Amino acid sequence: MAAPAKSTDASITVTTVSTAENVPLQYSLILDHLIGGKRQIKDLNPTVMGALPSPQKTEEQKMIERGMESCAFKSLIACVGGFVLGGAFGVFTAGIDSNVGFDPKDPLRTPTAREVLRDMGQRGMSYAKNFAIVGAMFSCTECLIESHRGKSDWKNAVYSGCITGGAIGFRAGLKAGVLGCGGFAAFSAAIEYYLR
């Protein structure tokens, strides 16, 4: 008796499987509705999604946005920022330097306030020019490399640091250019690692 029961169960199972293959499953109907041609395209309006509505940008706003994202604008901002920070750094270092305003021909003479301020201004202007050039070069090359690569990652800063350091150091020779490239690239990599 036990043997015929097994054969009957097998025939029932086969029959059930054959009828289940002909009837579409419920989840396939749901997937067909969600992914198939019956799906309606929904407007992804921010107000529907729970955010505040944002008005469409005008052509003037788009033009200003494109201008602010350009490499020339970024370089100009870096140049101005470098000039200001370099000037402040130069005046600060001149203020703590004990040799500011001293005349090498007459070292025993005490410098006047005007001479000290003139030397501080000259050092501040020198630092400001150097920082402005370095900032503009770095920012411009980083923006150009980012535009060329189409990626915004840490490698852009490293490549830009190498180009900037190499260009500045190359004035003193090939060895100085290579050392400048490596030094600026390493410094840029460290800054990117710390900031990201």
mmCIF file with all atom_site columns, C-alpha atoms in Angstrom:
data_model
loop_
_atom_site.group_PDB
_atom_site.id
_atom_site.type_symbol
_atom_site.label_atom_id
_atom_site.label_alt_id
_atom_site.label_comp_id
_atom_site.label_asym_id
_atom_site.label_entity_id
_atom_site.label_seq_id
_atom_site.pdbx_PDB_ins_code
_atom_site.Cartn_x
_atom_site.Cartn_y
_atom_site.Cartn_z
_atom_site.occupancy
_atom_site.B_iso_or_equiv
_atom_site.pdbx_formal_charge
_atom_site.auth_seq_id
_atom_site.auth_comp_id
_atom_site.auth_asym_id
_atom_site.auth_atom_id
_atom_site.pdbx_PDB_model_num
ATOM 1   C CA . MET A 1 1   ? 0.000  0.000   0.000   1.00 0.00 ? 1   MET A CA 1
ATOM 2   C CA . ALA A 1 2   ? 2.804  2.356   0.702   1.00 0.00 ? 2   ALA A CA 1
ATOM 3   C CA . ALA A 1 3   ? 4.228  2.059   -2.844  1.00 0.00 ? 3   ALA A CA 1
ATOM 4   C CA . PRO A 1 4   ? 1.020  3.094   -4.708  1.00 0.00 ? 4   PRO A CA 1
ATOM 5   C CA . ALA A 1 5   ? 0.606  6.093   -2.398  1.00 0.00 ? 5   ALA A CA 1
ATOM 6   C CA . LYS A 1 6   ? 4.017  7.391   -3.432  1.00 0.00 ? 6   LYS A CA 1
ATOM 7   C CA . SER A 1 7   ? 3.197  7.084   -7.126  1.00 0.00 ? 7   SER A CA 1
ATOM 8   C CA . THR A 1 8   ? -0.114 8.883   -6.615  1.00 0.00 ? 8   THR A CA 1
ATOM 9   C CA . ASP A 1 9   ? 1.591  11.741  -4.778  1.00 0.00 ? 9   ASP A CA 1
ATOM 10  C CA . ALA A 1 10  ? 4.081  12.053  -7.606  1.00 0.00 ? 10  ALA A CA 1
ATOM 11  C CA . SER A 1 11  ? 1.303  12.249  -10.189 1.00 0.00 ? 11  SER A CA 1
ATOM 12  C CA . ILE A 1 12  ? -0.487 14.915  -8.166  1.00 0.00 ? 12  ILE A CA 1
ATOM 13  C CA . THR A 1 13  ? 2.687  16.895  -7.862  1.00 0.00 ? 13  THR A CA 1
ATOM 14  C CA . VAL A 1 14  ? 3.338  16.681  -11.593 1.00 0.00 ? 14  VAL A CA 1
ATOM 15  C CA . THR A 1 15  ? -0.215 17.739  -12.349 1.00 0.00 ? 15  THR A CA 1
ATOM 16  C CA . THR A 1 16  ? 0.048  20.693  -9.990  1.00 0.00 ? 16  THR A CA 1
ATOM 17  C CA . VAL A 1 17  ? 3.318  21.828  -11.526 1.00 0.00 ? 17  VAL A CA 1
ATOM 18  C CA . SER A 1 18  ? 1.983  21.571  -15.065 1.00 0.00 ? 18  SER A CA 1
ATOM 19  C CA . THR A 1 19  ? -1.076 23.688  -14.216 1.00 0.00 ? 19  THR A CA 1
ATOM 20  C CA . ALA A 1 20  ? 1.037  26.233  -12.274 1.00 0.00 ? 20  ALA A CA 1
ATOM 21  C CA . GLU A 1 21  ? 3.270  26.788  -15.300 1.00 0.00 ? 21  GLU A CA 1
ATOM 22  C CA . ASN A 1 22  ? 0.285  27.835  -17.412 1.00 0.00 ? 22  ASN A CA 1
ATOM 23  C CA . VAL A 1 23  ? -1.071 30.344  -14.869 1.00 0.00 ? 23  VAL A CA 1
ATOM 24  C CA . PRO A 1 24  ? 1.033  33.543  -14.557 1.00 0.00 ? 24  PRO A CA 1
ATOM 25  C CA . LEU A 1 25  ? 2.329  34.220  -11.076 1.00 0.00 ? 25  LEU A CA 1
ATOM 26  C CA . GLN A 1 26  ? 1.033  37.179  -9.099  1.00 0.00 ? 26  GLN A CA 1
ATOM 27  C CA . TYR A 1 27  ? 4.400  38.944  -8.635  1.00 0.00 ? 27  TYR A CA 1
ATOM 28  C CA . SER A 1 28  ? 5.084  38.792  -12.377 1.00 0.00 ? 28  SER A CA 1
ATOM 29  C CA . LEU A 1 29  ? 1.849  40.755  -12.921 1.00 0.00 ? 29  LEU A CA 1
ATOM 30  C CA . ILE A 1 30  ? 2.992  43.358  -10.415 1.00 0.00 ? 30  ILE A CA 1
ATOM 31  C CA . LEU A 1 31  ? 6.424  43.643  -12.063 1.00 0.00 ? 31  LEU A CA 1
ATOM 32  C CA . ASP A 1 32  ? 4.814  43.926  -15.469 1.00 0.00 ? 32  ASP A CA 1
ATOM 33  C CA . HIS A 1 33  ? 2.630  46.741  -14.175 1.00 0.00 ? 33  HIS A CA 1
ATOM 34  C CA . LEU A 1 34  ? 5.515  48.564  -12.502 1.00 0.00 ? 34  LEU A CA 1
ATOM 35  C CA . ILE A 1 35  ? 8.134  48.141  -15.212 1.00 0.00 ? 35  ILE A CA 1
ATOM 36  C CA . GLY A 1 36  ? 6.077  47.394  -18.318 1.00 0.00 ? 36  GLY A CA 1
ATOM 37  C CA . GLY A 1 37  ? 4.216  49.719  -20.651 1.00 0.00 ? 37  GLY A CA 1
ATOM 38  C CA . LYS A 1 38  ? 1.393  50.324  -18.167 1.00 0.00 ? 38  LYS A CA 1
ATOM 39  C CA . ARG A 1 39  ? 3.601  52.447  -15.931 1.00 0.00 ? 39  ARG A CA 1
ATOM 40  C CA . GLN A 1 40  ? 2.732  56.125  -15.905 1.00 0.00 ? 40  GLN A CA 1
ATOM 41  C CA . ILE A 1 41  ? 5.563  58.655  -16.009 1.00 0.00 ? 41  ILE A CA 1
ATOM 42  C CA . LYS A 1 42  ? 5.391  60.791  -12.910 1.00 0.00 ? 42  LYS A CA 1
ATOM 43  C CA . ASP A 1 43  ? 6.500  64.391  -12.685 1.00 0.00 ? 43  ASP A CA 1
ATOM 44  C CA . LEU A 1 44  ? 9.250  64.653  -10.059 1.00 0.00 ? 44  LEU A CA 1
ATOM 45  C CA . ASN A 1 45  ? 8.193  68.034  -8.825  1.00 0.00 ? 45  ASN A CA 1
ATOM 46  C CA . PRO A 1 46  ? 9.964  69.020  -5.566  1.00 0.00 ? 46  PRO A CA 1
ATOM 47  C CA . THR A 1 47  ? 6.636  70.111  -4.037  1.00 0.00 ? 47  THR A CA 1
ATOM 48  C CA . VAL A 1 48  ? 5.221  66.612  -4.546  1.00 0.00 ? 48  VAL A CA 1
ATOM 49  C CA . MET A 1 49  ? 8.301  65.056  -2.948  1.00 0.00 ? 49  MET A CA 1
ATOM 50  C CA . GLY A 1 50  ? 7.984  67.227  0.178   1.00 0.00 ? 50  GLY A CA 1
ATOM 51  C CA . ALA A 1 51  ? 10.614 69.883  -0.555  1.00 0.00 ? 51  ALA A CA 1
ATOM 52  C CA . LEU A 1 52  ? 10.152 73.595  -0.974  1.00 0.00 ? 52  LEU A CA 1
ATOM 53  C CA . PRO A 1 53  ? 9.351  74.666  -4.508  1.00 0.00 ? 53  PRO A CA 1
ATOM 54  C CA . SER A 1 54  ? 12.207 76.242  -6.431  1.00 0.00 ? 54  SER A CA 1
ATOM 55  C CA . PRO A 1 55  ? 11.420 78.584  -9.282  1.00 0.00 ? 55  PRO A CA 1
ATOM 56  C CA . GLN A 1 56  ? 12.946 78.026  -12.692 1.00 0.00 ? 56  GLN A CA 1
ATOM 57  C CA . LYS A 1 57  ? 16.252 79.812  -13.237 1.00 0.00 ? 57  LYS A CA 1
ATOM 58  C CA . THR A 1 58  ? 16.269 82.715  -15.628 1.00 0.00 ? 58  THR A CA 1
ATOM 59  C CA . GLU A 1 59  ? 18.813 83.030  -18.420 1.00 0.00 ? 59  GLU A CA 1
ATOM 60  C CA . GLU A 1 60  ? 20.680 85.706  -16.457 1.00 0.00 ? 60  GLU A CA 1
ATOM 61  C CA . GLN A 1 61  ? 20.974 83.394  -13.447 1.00 0.00 ? 61  GLN A CA 1
ATOM 62  C CA . LYS A 1 62  ? 22.216 80.568  -15.645 1.00 0.00 ? 62  LYS A CA 1
ATOM 63  C CA . MET A 1 63  ? 24.763 82.880  -17.275 1.00 0.00 ? 63  MET A CA 1
ATOM 64  C CA . ILE A 1 64  ? 26.056 84.081  -13.891 1.00 0.00 ? 64  ILE A CA 1
ATOM 65  C CA . GLU A 1 65  ? 26.225 80.482  -12.645 1.00 0.00 ? 65  GLU A CA 1
ATOM 66  C CA . ARG A 1 66  ? 28.245 79.428  -15.712 1.00 0.00 ? 66  ARG A CA 1
ATOM 67  C CA . GLY A 1 67  ? 30.558 82.403  -15.208 1.00 0.00 ? 67  GLY A CA 1
ATOM 68  C CA . MET A 1 68  ? 31.153 81.582  -11.555 1.00 0.00 ? 68  MET A CA 1
ATOM 69  C CA . GLU A 1 69  ? 31.945 77.964  -12.410 1.00 0.00 ? 69  GLU A CA 1
ATOM 70  C CA . SER A 1 70  ? 34.456 78.916  -15.106 1.00 0.00 ? 70  SER A CA 1
ATOM 71  C CA . CYS A 1 71  ? 38.178 78.385  -14.656 1.00 0.00 ? 71  CYS A CA 1
ATOM 72  C CA . ALA A 1 72  ? 38.909 82.080  -15.196 1.00 0.00 ? 72  ALA A CA 1
ATOM 73  C CA . PHE A 1 73  ? 36.647 83.123  -12.316 1.00 0.00 ? 73  PHE A CA 1
ATOM 74  C CA . LYS A 1 74  ? 38.052 80.456  -9.998  1.00 0.00 ? 74  LYS A CA 1
ATOM 75  C CA . SER A 1 75  ? 41.591 81.578  -10.856 1.00 0.00 ? 75  SER A CA 1
ATOM 76  C CA . LEU A 1 76  ? 40.700 85.213  -10.250 1.00 0.00 ? 76  LEU A CA 1
ATOM 77  C CA . ILE A 1 77  ? 39.203 84.407  -6.843  1.00 0.00 ? 77  ILE A CA 1
ATOM 78  C CA . ALA A 1 78  ? 42.294 82.367  -5.917  1.00 0.00 ? 78  ALA A CA 1
ATOM 79  C CA . CYS A 1 79  ? 44.553 85.190  -7.100  1.00 0.00 ? 79  CYS A CA 1
ATOM 80  C CA . VAL A 1 80  ? 42.739 87.812  -5.027  1.00 0.00 ? 80  VAL A CA 1
ATOM 81  C CA . GLY A 1 81  ? 42.556 85.511  -2.003  1.00 0.00 ? 81  GLY A CA 1
ATOM 82  C CA . GLY A 1 82  ? 46.247 84.664  -2.322  1.00 0.00 ? 82  GLY A CA 1
ATOM 83  C CA . PHE A 1 83  ? 47.122 88.341  -2.593  1.00 0.00 ? 83  PHE A CA 1
ATOM 84  C CA . VAL A 1 84  ? 45.211 89.206  0.582   1.00 0.00 ? 84  VAL A CA 1
ATOM 85  C CA . LEU A 1 85  ? 46.499 86.232  2.594   1.00 0.00 ? 85  LEU A CA 1
ATOM 86  C CA . GLY A 1 86  ? 50.042 86.674  1.308   1.00 0.00 ? 86  GLY A CA 1
ATOM 87  C CA . GLY A 1 87  ? 50.016 90.345  2.233   1.00 0.00 ? 87  GLY A CA 1
ATOM 88  C CA . ALA A 1 88  ? 48.774 89.568  5.721   1.00 0.00 ? 88  ALA A CA 1
ATOM 89  C CA . PHE A 1 89  ? 51.362 86.813  6.119   1.00 0.00 ? 89  PHE A CA 1
ATOM 90  C CA . GLY A 1 90  ? 54.145 89.112  4.899   1.00 0.00 ? 90  GLY A CA 1
ATOM 91  C CA . VAL A 1 91  ? 53.193 91.899  7.296   1.00 0.00 ? 91  VAL A CA 1
ATOM 92  C CA . PHE A 1 92  ? 52.948 89.379  10.146  1.00 0.00 ? 92  PHE A CA 1
ATOM 93  C CA . THR A 1 93  ? 56.389 87.876  9.451   1.00 0.00 ? 93  THR A CA 1
ATOM 94  C CA . ALA A 1 94  ? 57.876 91.357  9.096   1.00 0.00 ? 94  ALA A CA 1
ATOM 95  C CA . GLY A 1 95  ? 56.376 92.292  12.440  1.00 0.00 ? 95  GLY A CA 1
ATOM 96  C CA . ILE A 1 96  ? 58.115 89.449  14.271  1.00 0.00 ? 96  ILE A CA 1
ATOM 97  C CA . ASP A 1 97  ? 61.411 89.857  12.402  1.00 0.00 ? 97  ASP A CA 1
ATOM 98  C CA . SER A 1 98  ? 63.949 91.751  14.504  1.00 0.00 ? 98  SER A CA 1
ATOM 99  C CA . ASN A 1 99  ? 65.918 93.005  11.475  1.00 0.00 ? 99  ASN A CA 1
ATOM 100 C CA . VAL A 1 100 ? 63.097 94.995  9.882   1.00 0.00 ? 100 VAL A CA 1
ATOM 101 C CA . GLY A 1 101 ? 64.084 98.594  9.251   1.00 0.00 ? 101 GLY A CA 1
ATOM 102 C CA . PHE A 1 102 ? 67.750 98.180  10.168  1.00 0.00 ? 102 PHE A CA 1
ATOM 103 C CA . ASP A 1 103 ? 70.340 99.658  7.863   1.00 0.00 ? 103 ASP A CA 1
ATOM 104 C CA . PRO A 1 104 ? 73.210 97.212  7.205   1.00 0.00 ? 104 PRO A CA 1
ATOM 105 C CA . LYS A 1 105 ? 75.621 100.143 6.748   1.00 0.00 ? 105 LYS A CA 1
ATOM 106 C CA . ASP A 1 106 ? 74.869 101.529 10.206  1.00 0.00 ? 106 ASP A CA 1
ATOM 107 C CA . PRO A 1 107 ? 73.609 98.673  12.421  1.00 0.00 ? 107 PRO A CA 1
ATOM 108 C CA . LEU A 1 108 ? 73.740 100.701 15.636  1.00 0.00 ? 108 LEU A CA 1
ATOM 109 C CA . ARG A 1 109 ? 71.227 103.295 14.454  1.00 0.00 ? 109 ARG A CA 1
ATOM 110 C CA . THR A 1 110 ? 67.650 102.745 15.618  1.00 0.00 ? 110 THR A CA 1
ATOM 111 C CA . PRO A 1 111 ? 65.196 102.669 12.697  1.00 0.00 ? 111 PRO A CA 1
ATOM 112 C CA . THR A 1 112 ? 62.333 105.137 12.580  1.00 0.00 ? 112 THR A CA 1
ATOM 113 C CA . ALA A 1 113 ? 58.714 104.058 12.506  1.00 0.00 ? 113 ALA A CA 1
ATOM 114 C CA . ARG A 1 114 ? 58.466 105.144 8.864   1.00 0.00 ? 114 ARG A CA 1
ATOM 115 C CA . GLU A 1 115 ? 61.390 102.877 7.881   1.00 0.00 ? 115 GLU A CA 1
ATOM 116 C CA . VAL A 1 116 ? 59.904 99.928  9.747   1.00 0.00 ? 116 VAL A CA 1
ATOM 117 C CA . LEU A 1 117 ? 56.485 100.435 8.149   1.00 0.00 ? 117 LEU A CA 1
ATOM 118 C CA . ARG A 1 118 ? 58.068 100.804 4.697   1.00 0.00 ? 118 ARG A CA 1
ATOM 119 C CA . ASP A 1 119 ? 59.966 97.523  5.116   1.00 0.00 ? 119 ASP A CA 1
ATOM 120 C CA . MET A 1 120 ? 56.829 95.803  6.404   1.00 0.00 ? 120 MET A CA 1
ATOM 121 C CA . GLY A 1 121 ? 54.876 97.080  3.397   1.00 0.00 ? 121 GLY A CA 1
ATOM 122 C CA . GLN A 1 122 ? 57.567 95.925  0.976   1.00 0.00 ? 122 GLN A CA 1
ATOM 123 C CA . ARG A 1 123 ? 57.671 92.460  2.503   1.00 0.00 ? 123 ARG A CA 1
ATOM 124 C CA . GLY A 1 124 ? 53.888 92.257  2.591   1.00 0.00 ? 124 GLY A CA 1
ATOM 125 C CA . MET A 1 125 ? 53.675 93.252  -1.088  1.00 0.00 ? 125 MET A CA 1
ATOM 126 C CA . SER A 1 126 ? 56.348 90.708  -2.034  1.00 0.00 ? 126 SER A CA 1
ATOM 127 C CA . TYR A 1 127 ? 54.538 87.906  -0.222  1.00 0.00 ? 127 TYR A CA 1
ATOM 128 C CA . ALA A 1 128 ? 51.194 89.035  -1.641  1.00 0.00 ? 128 ALA A CA 1
ATOM 129 C CA . LYS A 1 129 ? 52.465 88.848  -5.243  1.00 0.00 ? 129 LYS A CA 1
ATOM 130 C CA . ASN A 1 130 ? 53.983 85.409  -4.721  1.00 0.00 ? 130 ASN A CA 1
ATOM 131 C CA . PHE A 1 131 ? 50.899 83.984  -3.029  1.00 0.00 ? 131 PHE A CA 1
ATOM 132 C CA . ALA A 1 132 ? 48.653 85.472  -5.729  1.00 0.00 ? 132 ALA A CA 1
ATOM 133 C CA . ILE A 1 133 ? 50.700 83.868  -8.513  1.00 0.00 ? 133 ILE A CA 1
ATOM 134 C CA . VAL A 1 134 ? 50.805 80.484  -6.805  1.00 0.00 ? 134 VAL A CA 1
ATOM 135 C CA . GLY A 1 135 ? 47.074 80.582  -6.005  1.00 0.00 ? 135 GLY A CA 1
ATOM 136 C CA . ALA A 1 136 ? 46.106 81.538  -9.542  1.00 0.00 ? 136 ALA A CA 1
ATOM 137 C CA . MET A 1 137 ? 48.393 78.908  -11.103 1.00 0.00 ? 137 MET A CA 1
ATOM 138 C CA . PHE A 1 138 ? 47.179 76.148  -8.820  1.00 0.00 ? 138 PHE A CA 1
ATOM 139 C CA . SER A 1 139 ? 43.499 77.000  -9.175  1.00 0.00 ? 139 SER A CA 1
ATOM 140 C CA . CYS A 1 140 ? 43.663 77.372  -12.950 1.00 0.00 ? 140 CYS A CA 1
ATOM 141 C CA . THR A 1 141 ? 45.547 74.116  -13.515 1.00 0.00 ? 141 THR A CA 1
ATOM 142 C CA . GLU A 1 142 ? 43.280 72.215  -11.125 1.00 0.00 ? 142 GLU A CA 1
ATOM 143 C CA . CYS A 1 143 ? 40.173 73.504  -12.891 1.00 0.00 ? 143 CYS A CA 1
ATOM 144 C CA . LEU A 1 144 ? 41.585 72.666  -16.326 1.00 0.00 ? 144 LEU A CA 1
ATOM 145 C CA . ILE A 1 145 ? 42.616 69.175  -15.222 1.00 0.00 ? 145 ILE A CA 1
ATOM 146 C CA . GLU A 1 146 ? 39.201 68.595  -13.647 1.00 0.00 ? 146 GLU A CA 1
ATOM 147 C CA . SER A 1 147 ? 37.486 69.738  -16.849 1.00 0.00 ? 147 SER A CA 1
ATOM 148 C CA . HIS A 1 148 ? 39.712 67.505  -18.975 1.00 0.00 ? 148 HIS A CA 1
ATOM 149 C CA . ARG A 1 149 ? 39.370 64.410  -16.773 1.00 0.00 ? 149 ARG A CA 1
ATOM 150 C CA . GLY A 1 150 ? 35.671 64.901  -16.072 1.00 0.00 ? 150 GLY A CA 1
ATOM 151 C CA . LYS A 1 151 ? 36.171 63.818  -12.452 1.00 0.00 ? 151 LYS A CA 1
ATOM 152 C CA . SER A 1 152 ? 36.410 65.706  -9.185  1.00 0.00 ? 152 SER A CA 1
ATOM 153 C CA . ASP A 1 153 ? 38.744 63.749  -6.934  1.00 0.00 ? 153 ASP A CA 1
ATOM 154 C CA . TRP A 1 154 ? 42.052 64.063  -5.094  1.00 0.00 ? 154 TRP A CA 1
ATOM 155 C CA . LYS A 1 155 ? 44.137 63.301  -8.170  1.00 0.00 ? 155 LYS A CA 1
ATOM 156 C CA . ASN A 1 156 ? 43.279 66.687  -9.704  1.00 0.00 ? 156 ASN A CA 1
ATOM 157 C CA . ALA A 1 157 ? 44.914 68.508  -6.795  1.00 0.00 ? 157 ALA A CA 1
ATOM 158 C CA . VAL A 1 158 ? 47.997 66.278  -6.915  1.00 0.00 ? 158 VAL A CA 1
ATOM 159 C CA . TYR A 1 159 ? 48.465 66.783  -10.663 1.00 0.00 ? 159 TYR A CA 1
ATOM 160 C CA . SER A 1 160 ? 47.892 70.508  -10.289 1.00 0.00 ? 160 SER A CA 1
ATOM 161 C CA . GLY A 1 161 ? 50.351 70.708  -7.407  1.00 0.00 ? 161 GLY A CA 1
ATOM 162 C CA . CYS A 1 162 ? 52.976 68.929  -9.472  1.00 0.00 ? 162 CYS A CA 1
ATOM 163 C CA . ILE A 1 163 ? 52.476 71.280  -12.433 1.00 0.00 ? 163 ILE A CA 1
ATOM 164 C CA . THR A 1 164 ? 52.492 74.395  -10.242 1.00 0.00 ? 164 THR A CA 1
ATOM 165 C CA . GLY A 1 165 ? 55.501 73.342  -8.172  1.00 0.00 ? 165 GLY A CA 1
ATOM 166 C CA . GLY A 1 166 ? 57.379 72.226  -11.252 1.00 0.00 ? 166 GLY A CA 1
ATOM 167 C CA . ALA A 1 167 ? 56.718 75.512  -13.062 1.00 0.00 ? 167 ALA A CA 1
ATOM 168 C CA . ILE A 1 168 ? 57.834 77.583  -10.082 1.00 0.00 ? 168 ILE A CA 1
ATOM 169 C CA . GLY A 1 169 ? 60.909 75.450  -9.379  1.00 0.00 ? 169 GLY A CA 1
ATOM 170 C CA . PHE A 1 170 ? 61.902 75.121  -13.036 1.00 0.00 ? 170 PHE A CA 1
ATOM 171 C CA . ARG A 1 171 ? 63.100 78.742  -13.011 1.00 0.00 ? 171 ARG A CA 1
ATOM 172 C CA . ALA A 1 172 ? 66.011 77.573  -10.840 1.00 0.00 ? 172 ALA A CA 1
ATOM 173 C CA . GLY A 1 173 ? 66.801 74.521  -12.966 1.00 0.00 ? 173 GLY A CA 1
ATOM 174 C CA . LEU A 1 174 ? 65.626 71.024  -13.783 1.00 0.00 ? 174 LEU A CA 1
ATOM 175 C CA . LYS A 1 175 ? 66.433 69.531  -10.383 1.00 0.00 ? 175 LYS A CA 1
ATOM 176 C CA . ALA A 1 176 ? 64.578 72.325  -8.585  1.00 0.00 ? 176 ALA A CA 1
ATOM 177 C CA . GLY A 1 177 ? 61.619 71.812  -10.941 1.00 0.00 ? 177 GLY A CA 1
ATOM 178 C CA . VAL A 1 178 ? 61.444 68.103  -10.151 1.00 0.00 ? 178 VAL A CA 1
ATOM 179 C CA . LEU A 1 179 ? 61.729 68.765  -6.404  1.00 0.00 ? 179 LEU A CA 1
ATOM 180 C CA . GLY A 1 180 ? 59.083 71.490  -6.637  1.00 0.00 ? 180 GLY A CA 1
ATOM 181 C CA . CYS A 1 181 ? 56.770 69.131  -8.509  1.00 0.00 ? 181 CYS A CA 1
ATOM 182 C CA . GLY A 1 182 ? 57.174 66.404  -5.892  1.00 0.00 ? 182 GLY A CA 1
ATOM 183 C CA . GLY A 1 183 ? 56.891 68.774  -2.944  1.00 0.00 ? 183 GLY A CA 1
ATOM 184 C CA . PHE A 1 184 ? 53.791 70.563  -4.158  1.00 0.00 ? 184 PHE A CA 1
ATOM 185 C CA . ALA A 1 185 ? 52.168 67.259  -5.186  1.00 0.00 ? 185 ALA A CA 1
ATOM 186 C CA . ALA A 1 186 ? 52.836 65.730  -1.756  1.00 0.00 ? 186 ALA A CA 1
ATOM 187 C CA . PHE A 1 187 ? 51.541 68.832  0.020   1.00 0.00 ? 187 PHE A CA 1
ATOM 188 C CA . SER A 1 188 ? 48.407 68.858  -2.166  1.00 0.00 ? 188 SER A CA 1
ATOM 189 C CA . ALA A 1 189 ? 47.820 65.166  -1.497  1.00 0.00 ? 189 ALA A CA 1
ATOM 190 C CA . ALA A 1 190 ? 48.133 65.736  2.254   1.00 0.00 ? 190 ALA A CA 1
ATOM 191 C CA . ILE A 1 191 ? 45.727 68.656  2.181   1.00 0.00 ? 191 ILE A CA 1
ATOM 192 C CA . GLU A 1 192 ? 43.211 66.697  0.075   1.00 0.00 ? 192 GLU A CA 1
ATOM 193 C CA . TYR A 1 193 ? 43.486 63.717  2.417   1.00 0.00 ? 193 TYR A CA 1
ATOM 194 C CA . TYR A 1 194 ? 42.899 65.950  5.424   1.00 0.00 ? 194 TYR A CA 1
ATOM 195 C CA . LEU A 1 195 ? 39.975 67.883  3.869   1.00 0.00 ? 195 LEU A CA 1
ATOM 196 C CA . ARG A 1 196 ? 38.160 64.888  2.380   1.00 0.00 ? 196 ARG A CA 1
#
